[in-house]
Amino acid sequence: MGPCAIMGPDIGGVGAIRFFHRLKMHSGDMLMKRLATLTLTGVAALALSAAVQAEPDGEAIYNQACMACHMTGAAGAPIKGDEAAWAPRLEQGMETLYDHSINGFQAMPARGGFTNLSDEEVKAAVDFMLEPVL
């Protein structure tokens, strides 16, 4: 039971005495170490969360949502690494490629059929797919 658990409406009397007694038992180096550990753990978790959110993993998204068609050429999909197949598409510009990938185009379903993907995740998959030909 921590110091806050013993506080109650009786804070001016016996409750206050118990509170300060408990606080004294947990004061000093041990309390500071616990607080420092909790603080550092929280900061590390936030930093990791921000890093994960900052850069989608294009390869993982490609493997999940794009590979089935772009590895086999199904439905006329350009195969990853095939410069001749990608050249006319690249001539249209990256924004057009992103738009077709996000919104769909001809046989290409919007977001590769994975409607839960964000625009940034789709763009990361497109960037990964085009690395060999750029």
mmCIF file of N, CA and C in Angstrom:
data_model
loop_
_atom_site.group_PDB
_atom_site.id
_atom_site.type_symbol
_atom_site.label_atom_id
_atom_site.label_comp_id
_atom_site.label_asym_id
_atom_site.label_seq_id
_atom_site.Cartn_x
_atom_site.Cartn_y
_atom_site.Cartn_z
ATOM 1 N N MET A 1 0.863 -1.168 0.000
ATOM 2 C CA MET A 1 0.000 0.000 0.000
ATOM 3 C C MET A 1 0.903 1.222 0.000
ATOM 4 N N GLY A 2 0.754 2.113 -0.983
ATOM 5 C CA GLY A 2 1.576 3.312 -1.092
ATOM 6 C C GLY A 2 1.032 4.443 -0.261
ATOM 7 N N PRO A 3 1.785 5.541 -0.159
ATOM 8 C CA PRO A 3 1.382 6.681 0.659
ATOM 9 C C PRO A 3 0.020 7.239 0.278
ATOM 10 N N CYS A 4 -0.322 7.244 -0.990
ATOM 11 C CA CYS A 4 -1.603 7.816 -1.407
ATOM 12 C C CYS A 4 -2.779 6.964 -0.958
ATOM 13 N N ALA A 5 -2.557 5.665 -0.794
ATOM 14 C CA ALA A 5 -3.653 4.774 -0.430
ATOM 15 C C ALA A 5 -4.132 4.999 0.990
ATOM 16 N N ILE A 6 -3.264 5.517 1.859
ATOM 17 C CA ILE A 6 -3.686 5.702 3.249
ATOM 18 C C ILE A 6 -4.248 7.084 3.509
ATOM 19 N N MET A 7 -4.185 7.958 2.513
ATOM 20 C CA MET A 7 -4.763 9.288 2.692
ATOM 21 C C MET A 7 -6.272 9.191 2.588
ATOM 22 N N GLY A 8 -6.954 9.955 3.355
ATOM 23 C CA GLY A 8 -8.398 9.929 3.295
ATOM 24 C C GLY A 8 -8.942 11.216 3.866
ATOM 25 N N PRO A 9 -10.214 11.220 4.224
ATOM 26 C CA PRO A 9 -10.812 12.437 4.764
ATOM 27 C C PRO A 9 -10.200 12.838 6.096
ATOM 28 N N ASP A 10 -9.489 11.926 6.729
ATOM 29 C CA ASP A 10 -8.912 12.190 8.043
ATOM 30 C C ASP A 10 -7.488 12.721 7.911
ATOM 31 N N ILE A 11 -7.169 13.432 6.851
ATOM 32 C CA ILE A 11 -5.795 13.860 6.586
ATOM 33 C C ILE A 11 -5.228 14.748 7.684
ATOM 34 N N GLY A 12 -6.058 15.403 8.444
ATOM 35 C CA GLY A 12 -5.547 16.261 9.509
ATOM 36 C C GLY A 12 -5.208 15.515 10.780
ATOM 37 N N GLY A 13 -5.623 14.263 10.940
ATOM 38 C CA GLY A 13 -5.413 13.536 12.189
ATOM 39 C C GLY A 13 -4.561 12.314 11.986
ATOM 40 N N VAL A 14 -5.116 11.154 12.356
ATOM 41 C CA VAL A 14 -4.386 9.891 12.307
ATOM 42 C C VAL A 14 -3.949 9.561 10.883
ATOM 43 N N GLY A 15 -4.799 9.869 9.898
ATOM 44 C CA GLY A 15 -4.446 9.607 8.500
ATOM 45 C C GLY A 15 -3.186 10.335 8.095
ATOM 46 N N ALA A 16 -3.026 11.564 8.539
ATOM 47 C CA ALA A 16 -1.827 12.342 8.218
ATOM 48 C C ALA A 16 -0.601 11.727 8.857
ATOM 49 N N ILE A 17 -0.741 11.256 10.077
ATOM 50 C CA ILE A 17 0.399 10.632 10.759
ATOM 51 C C ILE A 17 0.827 9.384 9.998
ATOM 52 N N ARG A 18 -0.149 8.546 9.607
ATOM 53 C CA ARG A 18 0.174 7.340 8.839
ATOM 54 C C ARG A 18 0.823 7.702 7.505
ATOM 55 N N PHE A 19 0.298 8.722 6.843
ATOM 56 C CA PHE A 19 0.836 9.156 5.559
ATOM 57 C C PHE A 19 2.303 9.557 5.690
ATOM 58 N N PHE A 20 2.605 10.414 6.647
ATOM 59 C CA PHE A 20 3.980 10.886 6.790
ATOM 60 C C PHE A 20 4.900 9.789 7.287
ATOM 61 N N HIS A 21 4.384 8.860 8.102
ATOM 62 C CA HIS A 21 5.190 7.723 8.536
ATOM 63 C C HIS A 21 5.557 6.860 7.326
ATOM 64 N N ARG A 22 4.563 6.569 6.463
ATOM 65 C CA ARG A 22 4.806 5.772 5.260
ATOM 66 C C ARG A 22 5.779 6.484 4.322
ATOM 67 N N LEU A 23 5.597 7.792 4.173
ATOM 68 C CA LEU A 23 6.477 8.578 3.308
ATOM 69 C C LEU A 23 7.906 8.524 3.806
ATOM 70 N N LYS A 24 8.078 8.620 5.126
ATOM 71 C CA LYS A 24 9.414 8.574 5.716
ATOM 72 C C LYS A 24 10.062 7.218 5.448
ATOM 73 N N MET A 25 9.268 6.150 5.526
ATOM 74 C CA MET A 25 9.801 4.806 5.286
ATOM 75 C C MET A 25 10.275 4.649 3.843
ATOM 76 N N HIS A 26 9.657 5.367 2.924
ATOM 77 C CA HIS A 26 10.005 5.230 1.508
ATOM 78 C C HIS A 26 10.799 6.421 0.988
ATOM 79 N N SER A 27 11.283 7.244 1.859
ATOM 80 C CA SER A 27 12.001 8.433 1.400
ATOM 81 C C SER A 27 13.458 8.109 1.146
ATOM 82 N N GLY A 28 14.162 9.099 0.725
ATOM 83 C CA GLY A 28 15.593 8.959 0.524
ATOM 84 C C GLY A 28 15.929 8.321 -0.802
ATOM 85 N N ASP A 29 17.054 7.612 -0.779
ATOM 86 C CA ASP A 29 17.597 7.045 -2.010
ATOM 87 C C ASP A 29 16.659 6.048 -2.683
ATOM 88 N N MET A 30 15.997 5.200 -1.885
ATOM 89 C CA MET A 30 15.136 4.191 -2.489
ATOM 90 C C MET A 30 13.983 4.834 -3.258
ATOM 91 N N LEU A 31 13.360 5.840 -2.679
ATOM 92 C CA LEU A 31 12.259 6.519 -3.354
ATOM 93 C C LEU A 31 12.757 7.218 -4.614
ATOM 94 N N MET A 32 13.895 7.872 -4.511
ATOM 95 C CA MET A 32 14.449 8.574 -5.674
ATOM 96 C C MET A 32 14.804 7.588 -6.790
ATOM 97 N N LYS A 33 15.354 6.434 -6.417
ATOM 98 C CA LYS A 33 15.694 5.428 -7.425
ATOM 99 C C LYS A 33 14.436 4.915 -8.118
ATOM 100 N N ARG A 34 13.384 4.678 -7.335
ATOM 101 C CA ARG A 34 12.133 4.205 -7.925
ATOM 102 C C ARG A 34 11.546 5.254 -8.868
ATOM 103 N N LEU A 35 11.543 6.507 -8.423
ATOM 104 C CA LEU A 35 11.013 7.574 -9.273
ATOM 105 C C LEU A 35 11.846 7.739 -10.538
ATOM 106 N N ALA A 36 13.169 7.667 -10.391
ATOM 107 C CA ALA A 36 14.048 7.798 -11.555
ATOM 108 C C ALA A 36 13.813 6.655 -12.537
ATOM 109 N N THR A 37 13.665 5.442 -12.014
ATOM 110 C CA THR A 37 13.418 4.286 -12.875
ATOM 111 C C THR A 37 12.099 4.435 -13.621
ATOM 112 N N LEU A 38 11.055 4.832 -12.900
ATOM 113 C CA LEU A 38 9.758 5.027 -13.542
ATOM 114 C C LEU A 38 9.816 6.125 -14.597
ATOM 115 N N THR A 39 10.507 7.206 -14.283
ATOM 116 C CA THR A 39 10.621 8.321 -15.224
ATOM 117 C C THR A 39 11.375 7.895 -16.476
ATOM 118 N N LEU A 40 12.512 7.226 -16.299
ATOM 119 C CA LEU A 40 13.303 6.790 -17.450
ATOM 120 C C LEU A 40 12.551 5.764 -18.286
ATOM 121 N N THR A 41 11.831 4.878 -17.631
ATOM 122 C CA THR A 41 11.035 3.894 -18.358
ATOM 123 C C THR A 41 9.968 4.582 -19.200
ATOM 124 N N GLY A 42 9.310 5.572 -18.617
ATOM 125 C CA GLY A 42 8.286 6.316 -19.348
ATOM 126 C C GLY A 42 8.860 7.070 -20.528
ATOM 127 N N VAL A 43 10.006 7.716 -20.327
ATOM 128 C CA VAL A 43 10.655 8.465 -21.411
ATOM 129 C C VAL A 43 11.077 7.514 -22.529
ATOM 130 N N ALA A 44 11.643 6.373 -22.161
ATOM 131 C CA ALA A 44 12.068 5.400 -23.170
ATOM 132 C C ALA A 44 10.873 4.877 -23.963
ATOM 133 N N ALA A 45 9.775 4.608 -23.282
ATOM 134 C CA ALA A 45 8.578 4.117 -23.970
ATOM 135 C C ALA A 45 8.035 5.161 -24.937
ATOM 136 N N LEU A 46 8.029 6.423 -24.524
ATOM 137 C CA LEU A 46 7.557 7.489 -25.408
ATOM 138 C C LEU A 46 8.465 7.644 -26.619
ATOM 139 N N ALA A 47 9.776 7.575 -26.392
ATOM 140 C CA ALA A 47 10.724 7.714 -27.498
ATOM 141 C C ALA A 47 10.558 6.569 -28.489
ATOM 142 N N LEU A 48 10.409 5.354 -27.980
ATOM 143 C CA LEU A 48 10.222 4.201 -28.855
ATOM 144 C C LEU A 48 8.920 4.321 -29.628
ATOM 145 N N SER A 49 7.880 4.745 -28.966
ATOM 146 C CA SER A 49 6.584 4.922 -29.616
ATOM 147 C C SER A 49 6.678 5.960 -30.726
ATOM 148 N N ALA A 50 7.357 7.061 -30.465
ATOM 149 C CA ALA A 50 7.510 8.114 -31.473
ATOM 150 C C ALA A 50 8.318 7.605 -32.658
ATOM 151 N N ALA A 51 9.375 6.824 -32.389
ATOM 152 C CA ALA A 51 10.200 6.292 -33.470
ATOM 153 C C ALA A 51 9.401 5.327 -34.332
ATOM 154 N N VAL A 52 8.593 4.499 -33.689
ATOM 155 C CA VAL A 52 7.781 3.544 -34.432
ATOM 156 C C VAL A 52 6.768 4.272 -35.304
ATOM 157 N N GLN A 53 6.164 5.306 -34.778
ATOM 158 C CA GLN A 53 5.164 6.046 -35.525
ATOM 159 C C GLN A 53 5.794 6.911 -36.609
ATOM 160 N N ALA A 54 7.037 7.322 -36.426
ATOM 161 C CA ALA A 54 7.665 8.256 -37.348
ATOM 162 C C ALA A 54 7.969 7.622 -38.706
ATOM 163 N N GLU A 55 8.392 6.372 -38.725
ATOM 164 C CA GLU A 55 8.811 5.757 -39.977
ATOM 165 C C GLU A 55 8.146 4.400 -40.166
ATOM 166 N N PRO A 56 7.165 4.314 -41.044
ATOM 167 C CA PRO A 56 6.556 3.011 -41.323
ATOM 168 C C PRO A 56 7.575 2.087 -41.991
ATOM 169 N N ASP A 57 7.467 0.808 -41.753
ATOM 170 C CA ASP A 57 8.372 -0.194 -42.309
ATOM 171 C C ASP A 57 7.868 -0.619 -43.690
ATOM 172 N N GLY A 58 8.422 0.009 -44.714
ATOM 173 C CA GLY A 58 7.982 -0.254 -46.082
ATOM 174 C C GLY A 58 8.119 -1.707 -46.497
ATOM 175 N N GLU A 59 9.194 -2.351 -46.077
ATOM 176 C CA GLU A 59 9.401 -3.759 -46.439
ATOM 177 C C GLU A 59 8.330 -4.650 -45.811
ATOM 178 N N ALA A 60 8.035 -4.440 -44.537
ATOM 179 C CA ALA A 60 7.019 -5.256 -43.862
ATOM 180 C C ALA A 60 5.645 -5.040 -44.491
ATOM 181 N N ILE A 61 5.348 -3.804 -44.835
ATOM 182 C CA ILE A 61 4.053 -3.503 -45.457
ATOM 183 C C ILE A 61 3.986 -4.137 -46.847
ATOM 184 N N TYR A 62 5.069 -4.032 -47.606
ATOM 185 C CA TYR A 62 5.137 -4.677 -48.927
ATOM 186 C C TYR A 62 4.888 -6.181 -48.794
ATOM 187 N N ASN A 63 5.576 -6.804 -47.830
ATOM 188 C CA ASN A 63 5.428 -8.252 -47.637
ATOM 189 C C ASN A 63 3.995 -8.638 -47.274
ATOM 190 N N GLN A 64 3.323 -7.791 -46.547
ATOM 191 C CA GLN A 64 1.958 -8.076 -46.107
ATOM 192 C C GLN A 64 0.928 -7.778 -47.196
ATOM 193 N N ALA A 65 1.073 -6.635 -47.851
ATOM 194 C CA ALA A 65 -0.016 -6.141 -48.695
ATOM 195 C C ALA A 65 0.270 -6.146 -50.195
ATOM 196 N N CYS A 66 1.519 -6.170 -50.591
ATOM 197 C CA CYS A 66 1.846 -5.929 -52.004
ATOM 198 C C CYS A 66 2.486 -7.121 -52.715
ATOM 199 N N MET A 67 3.220 -7.927 -51.968
ATOM 200 C CA MET A 67 4.047 -8.969 -52.565
ATOM 201 C C MET A 67 3.257 -9.958 -53.422
ATOM 202 N N ALA A 68 2.072 -10.321 -53.007
ATOM 203 C CA ALA A 68 1.307 -11.339 -53.737
ATOM 204 C C ALA A 68 1.164 -10.985 -55.214
ATOM 205 N N CYS A 69 0.934 -9.727 -55.516
ATOM 206 C CA CYS A 69 0.779 -9.307 -56.918
ATOM 207 C C CYS A 69 2.085 -8.807 -57.521
ATOM 208 N N HIS A 70 2.863 -8.046 -56.756
ATOM 209 C CA HIS A 70 4.052 -7.403 -57.314
ATOM 210 C C HIS A 70 5.279 -8.312 -57.332
ATOM 211 N N MET A 71 5.132 -9.549 -56.865
ATOM 212 C CA MET A 71 6.203 -10.523 -57.003
ATOM 213 C C MET A 71 5.908 -11.462 -58.176
ATOM 214 N N THR A 72 4.625 -11.604 -58.492
ATOM 215 C CA THR A 72 4.209 -12.547 -59.535
ATOM 216 C C THR A 72 3.736 -11.875 -60.822
ATOM 217 N N GLY A 73 3.402 -10.594 -60.740
ATOM 218 C CA GLY A 73 2.852 -9.897 -61.900
ATOM 219 C C GLY A 73 1.362 -10.141 -62.084
ATOM 220 N N ALA A 74 0.707 -10.622 -61.040
ATOM 221 C CA ALA A 74 -0.733 -10.907 -61.117
ATOM 222 C C ALA A 74 -1.506 -9.670 -61.556
ATOM 223 N N ALA A 75 -2.482 -9.871 -62.414
ATOM 224 C CA ALA A 75 -3.365 -8.803 -62.914
ATOM 225 C C ALA A 75 -2.590 -7.657 -63.553
ATOM 226 N N GLY A 76 -1.405 -7.966 -64.089
ATOM 227 C CA GLY A 76 -0.616 -6.945 -64.768
ATOM 228 C C GLY A 76 0.193 -6.048 -63.853
ATOM 229 N N ALA A 77 0.311 -6.420 -62.584
ATOM 230 C CA ALA A 77 1.087 -5.605 -61.639
ATOM 231 C C ALA A 77 2.560 -5.628 -62.026
ATOM 232 N N PRO A 78 3.222 -4.473 -62.031
ATOM 233 C CA PRO A 78 4.656 -4.462 -62.327
ATOM 234 C C PRO A 78 5.429 -5.168 -61.213
ATOM 235 N N ILE A 79 6.349 -6.032 -61.605
ATOM 236 C CA ILE A 79 7.123 -6.815 -60.644
ATOM 237 C C ILE A 79 8.222 -5.946 -60.038
ATOM 238 N N LYS A 80 8.410 -6.110 -58.733
ATOM 239 C CA LYS A 80 9.462 -5.366 -58.015
ATOM 240 C C LYS A 80 10.805 -5.648 -58.689
ATOM 241 N N GLY A 81 11.511 -4.584 -59.044
ATOM 242 C CA GLY A 81 12.824 -4.703 -59.662
ATOM 243 C C GLY A 81 12.814 -4.738 -61.185
ATOM 244 N N ASP A 82 11.656 -4.814 -61.812
ATOM 245 C CA ASP A 82 11.548 -4.868 -63.276
ATOM 246 C C ASP A 82 11.551 -3.439 -63.829
ATOM 247 N N GLU A 83 12.735 -2.979 -64.253
ATOM 248 C CA GLU A 83 12.888 -1.594 -64.713
ATOM 249 C C GLU A 83 11.982 -1.269 -65.897
ATOM 250 N N ALA A 84 11.860 -2.199 -66.840
ATOM 251 C CA ALA A 84 11.040 -1.945 -68.032
ATOM 252 C C ALA A 84 9.569 -1.762 -67.660
ATOM 253 N N ALA A 85 9.092 -2.538 -66.711
ATOM 254 C CA ALA A 85 7.685 -2.430 -66.300
ATOM 255 C C ALA A 85 7.421 -1.145 -65.520
ATOM 256 N N TRP A 86 8.408 -0.707 -64.760
ATOM 257 C CA TRP A 86 8.213 0.486 -63.923
ATOM 258 C C TRP A 86 8.485 1.795 -64.662
ATOM 259 N N ALA A 87 9.274 1.763 -65.735
ATOM 260 C CA ALA A 87 9.669 2.997 -66.432
ATOM 261 C C ALA A 87 8.485 3.879 -66.829
ATOM 262 N N PRO A 88 7.458 3.358 -67.524
ATOM 263 C CA PRO A 88 6.351 4.250 -67.902
ATOM 264 C C PRO A 88 5.576 4.781 -66.692
ATOM 265 N N ARG A 89 5.558 4.020 -65.644
ATOM 266 C CA ARG A 89 4.858 4.474 -64.433
ATOM 267 C C ARG A 89 5.658 5.571 -63.734
ATOM 268 N N LEU A 90 6.980 5.396 -63.705
ATOM 269 C CA LEU A 90 7.837 6.406 -63.080
ATOM 270 C C LEU A 90 7.807 7.721 -63.855
ATOM 271 N N GLU A 91 7.611 7.640 -65.176
ATOM 272 C CA GLU A 91 7.524 8.860 -65.984
ATOM 273 C C GLU A 91 6.342 9.732 -65.560
ATOM 274 N N GLN A 92 5.331 9.125 -64.980
ATOM 275 C CA GLN A 92 4.161 9.881 -64.514
ATOM 276 C C GLN A 92 4.440 10.621 -63.205
ATOM 277 N N GLY A 93 5.523 10.265 -62.547
ATOM 278 C CA GLY A 93 5.902 10.933 -61.305
ATOM 279 C C GLY A 93 5.471 10.160 -60.064
ATOM 280 N N MET A 94 6.186 10.417 -58.992
ATOM 281 C CA MET A 94 5.929 9.713 -57.735
ATOM 282 C C MET A 94 4.549 10.035 -57.171
ATOM 283 N N GLU A 95 4.115 11.273 -57.311
ATOM 284 C CA GLU A 95 2.802 11.633 -56.749
ATOM 285 C C GLU A 95 1.686 10.822 -57.399
ATOM 286 N N THR A 96 1.810 10.572 -58.704
ATOM 287 C CA THR A 96 0.808 9.754 -59.399
ATOM 288 C C THR A 96 0.874 8.308 -58.913
ATOM 289 N N LEU A 97 2.092 7.789 -58.744
ATOM 290 C CA LEU A 97 2.235 6.425 -58.221
ATOM 291 C C LEU A 97 1.627 6.308 -56.825
ATOM 292 N N TYR A 98 1.917 7.296 -55.989
ATOM 293 C CA TYR A 98 1.334 7.290 -54.642
ATOM 294 C C TYR A 98 -0.192 7.345 -54.722
ATOM 295 N N ASP A 99 -0.701 8.221 -55.577
ATOM 296 C CA ASP A 99 -2.151 8.378 -55.712
ATOM 297 C C ASP A 99 -2.808 7.073 -56.168
ATOM 298 N N HIS A 100 -2.218 6.418 -57.163
ATOM 299 C CA HIS A 100 -2.778 5.158 -57.651
ATOM 300 C C HIS A 100 -2.725 4.080 -56.568
ATOM 301 N N SER A 101 -1.668 4.089 -55.784
ATOM 302 C CA SER A 101 -1.528 3.092 -54.720
ATOM 303 C C SER A 101 -2.505 3.340 -53.579
ATOM 304 N N ILE A 102 -2.728 4.587 -53.266
ATOM 305 C CA ILE A 102 -3.629 4.944 -52.160
ATOM 306 C C ILE A 102 -5.092 4.810 -52.571
ATOM 307 N N ASN A 103 -5.427 5.301 -53.750
ATOM 308 C CA ASN A 103 -6.829 5.359 -54.181
ATOM 309 C C ASN A 103 -7.246 4.244 -55.133
ATOM 310 N N GLY A 104 -6.276 3.491 -55.625
ATOM 311 C CA GLY A 104 -6.571 2.424 -56.571
ATOM 312 C C GLY A 104 -6.531 2.926 -58.004
ATOM 313 N N PHE A 105 -6.228 2.006 -58.936
ATOM 314 C CA PHE A 105 -6.155 2.361 -60.355
ATOM 315 C C PHE A 105 -6.241 1.073 -61.163
ATOM 316 N N GLN A 106 -7.193 1.011 -62.051
ATOM 317 C CA GLN A 106 -7.436 -0.179 -62.876
ATOM 318 C C GLN A 106 -7.543 -1.419 -61.971
ATOM 319 N N ALA A 107 -6.666 -2.421 -62.140
ATOM 320 C CA ALA A 107 -6.759 -3.645 -61.328
ATOM 321 C C ALA A 107 -6.150 -3.485 -59.933
ATOM 322 N N MET A 108 -5.459 -2.374 -59.714
ATOM 323 C CA MET A 108 -4.822 -2.127 -58.412
ATOM 324 C C MET A 108 -5.875 -1.655 -57.411
ATOM 325 N N PRO A 109 -6.142 -2.453 -56.357
ATOM 326 C CA PRO A 109 -7.120 -1.998 -55.358
ATOM 327 C C PRO A 109 -6.528 -0.894 -54.482
ATOM 328 N N ALA A 110 -7.367 -0.022 -54.001
ATOM 329 C CA ALA A 110 -6.909 1.034 -53.092
ATOM 330 C C ALA A 110 -6.185 0.408 -51.908
ATOM 331 N N ARG A 111 -5.021 0.954 -51.611
ATOM 332 C CA ARG A 111 -4.201 0.508 -50.479
ATOM 333 C C ARG A 111 -3.889 -0.990 -50.548
ATOM 334 N N GLY A 112 -3.836 -1.515 -51.756
ATOM 335 C CA GLY A 112 -3.543 -2.931 -51.941
ATOM 336 C C GLY A 112 -4.600 -3.842 -51.345
ATOM 337 N N GLY A 113 -5.767 -3.272 -51.085
ATOM 338 C CA GLY A 113 -6.840 -4.045 -50.477
ATOM 339 C C GLY A 113 -6.812 -4.031 -48.956
ATOM 340 N N PHE A 114 -5.816 -3.359 -48.377
ATOM 341 C CA PHE A 114 -5.682 -3.266 -46.922
ATOM 342 C C PHE A 114 -6.115 -1.867 -46.494
ATOM 343 N N THR A 115 -7.393 -1.702 -46.277
ATOM 344 C CA THR A 115 -7.955 -0.378 -46.002
ATOM 345 C C THR A 115 -7.471 0.226 -44.693
ATOM 346 N N ASN A 116 -6.869 -0.580 -43.828
ATOM 347 C CA ASN A 116 -6.360 -0.068 -42.556
ATOM 348 C C ASN A 116 -5.021 0.654 -42.700
ATOM 349 N N LEU A 117 -4.371 0.562 -43.854
ATOM 350 C CA LEU A 117 -3.072 1.221 -44.041
ATOM 351 C C LEU A 117 -3.256 2.727 -44.191
ATOM 352 N N SER A 118 -2.369 3.474 -43.552
ATOM 353 C CA SER A 118 -2.385 4.935 -43.690
ATOM 354 C C SER A 118 -1.720 5.323 -45.012
ATOM 355 N N ASP A 119 -1.899 6.562 -45.415
ATOM 356 C CA ASP A 119 -1.232 7.063 -46.624
ATOM 357 C C ASP A 119 0.281 6.903 -46.496
ATOM 358 N N GLU A 120 0.828 7.215 -45.322
ATOM 359 C CA GLU A 120 2.272 7.133 -45.103
ATOM 360 C C GLU A 120 2.763 5.697 -45.230
ATOM 361 N N GLU A 121 1.983 4.744 -44.737
ATOM 362 C CA GLU A 121 2.372 3.341 -44.842
ATOM 363 C C GLU A 121 2.357 2.881 -46.296
ATOM 364 N N VAL A 122 1.370 3.294 -47.056
ATOM 365 C CA VAL A 122 1.305 2.935 -48.477
ATOM 366 C C VAL A 122 2.502 3.543 -49.208
ATOM 367 N N LYS A 123 2.806 4.795 -48.929
ATOM 368 C CA LYS A 123 3.952 5.453 -49.574
ATOM 369 C C LYS A 123 5.254 4.742 -49.220
ATOM 370 N N ALA A 124 5.395 4.298 -47.977
ATOM 371 C CA ALA A 124 6.603 3.576 -47.562
ATOM 372 C C ALA A 124 6.737 2.266 -48.332
ATOM 373 N N ALA A 125 5.629 1.577 -48.556
ATOM 374 C CA ALA A 125 5.662 0.333 -49.326
ATOM 375 C C ALA A 125 6.035 0.610 -50.783
ATOM 376 N N VAL A 126 5.488 1.672 -51.354
ATOM 377 C CA VAL A 126 5.828 2.056 -52.731
ATOM 378 C C VAL A 126 7.317 2.387 -52.817
ATOM 379 N N ASP A 127 7.816 3.166 -51.875
ATOM 380 C CA ASP A 127 9.239 3.520 -51.866
ATOM 381 C C ASP A 127 10.110 2.271 -51.796
ATOM 382 N N PHE A 128 9.739 1.326 -50.934
ATOM 383 C CA PHE A 128 10.497 0.077 -50.820
ATOM 384 C C PHE A 128 10.461 -0.694 -52.140
ATOM 385 N N MET A 129 9.291 -0.766 -52.749
ATOM 386 C CA MET A 129 9.127 -1.513 -53.990
ATOM 387 C C MET A 129 9.969 -0.916 -55.118
ATOM 388 N N LEU A 130 10.141 0.390 -55.095
ATOM 389 C CA LEU A 130 10.857 1.068 -56.181
ATOM 390 C C LEU A 130 12.362 1.180 -55.955
ATOM 391 N N GLU A 131 12.845 0.848 -54.767
ATOM 392 C CA GLU A 131 14.282 0.976 -54.478
ATOM 393 C C GLU A 131 15.172 0.346 -55.548
ATOM 394 N N PRO A 132 14.869 -0.864 -56.029
ATOM 395 C CA PRO A 132 15.765 -1.477 -57.022
ATOM 396 C C PRO A 132 15.795 -0.774 -58.378
ATOM 397 N N VAL A 133 14.788 0.015 -58.694
ATOM 398 C CA VAL A 133 14.734 0.634 -60.028
ATOM 399 C C VAL A 133 15.018 2.129 -60.006
ATOM 400 N N LEU A 134 15.198 2.697 -58.853
ATOM 401 C CA LEU A 134 15.492 4.139 -58.786
ATOM 402 C C LEU A 134 16.979 4.394 -58.727
#
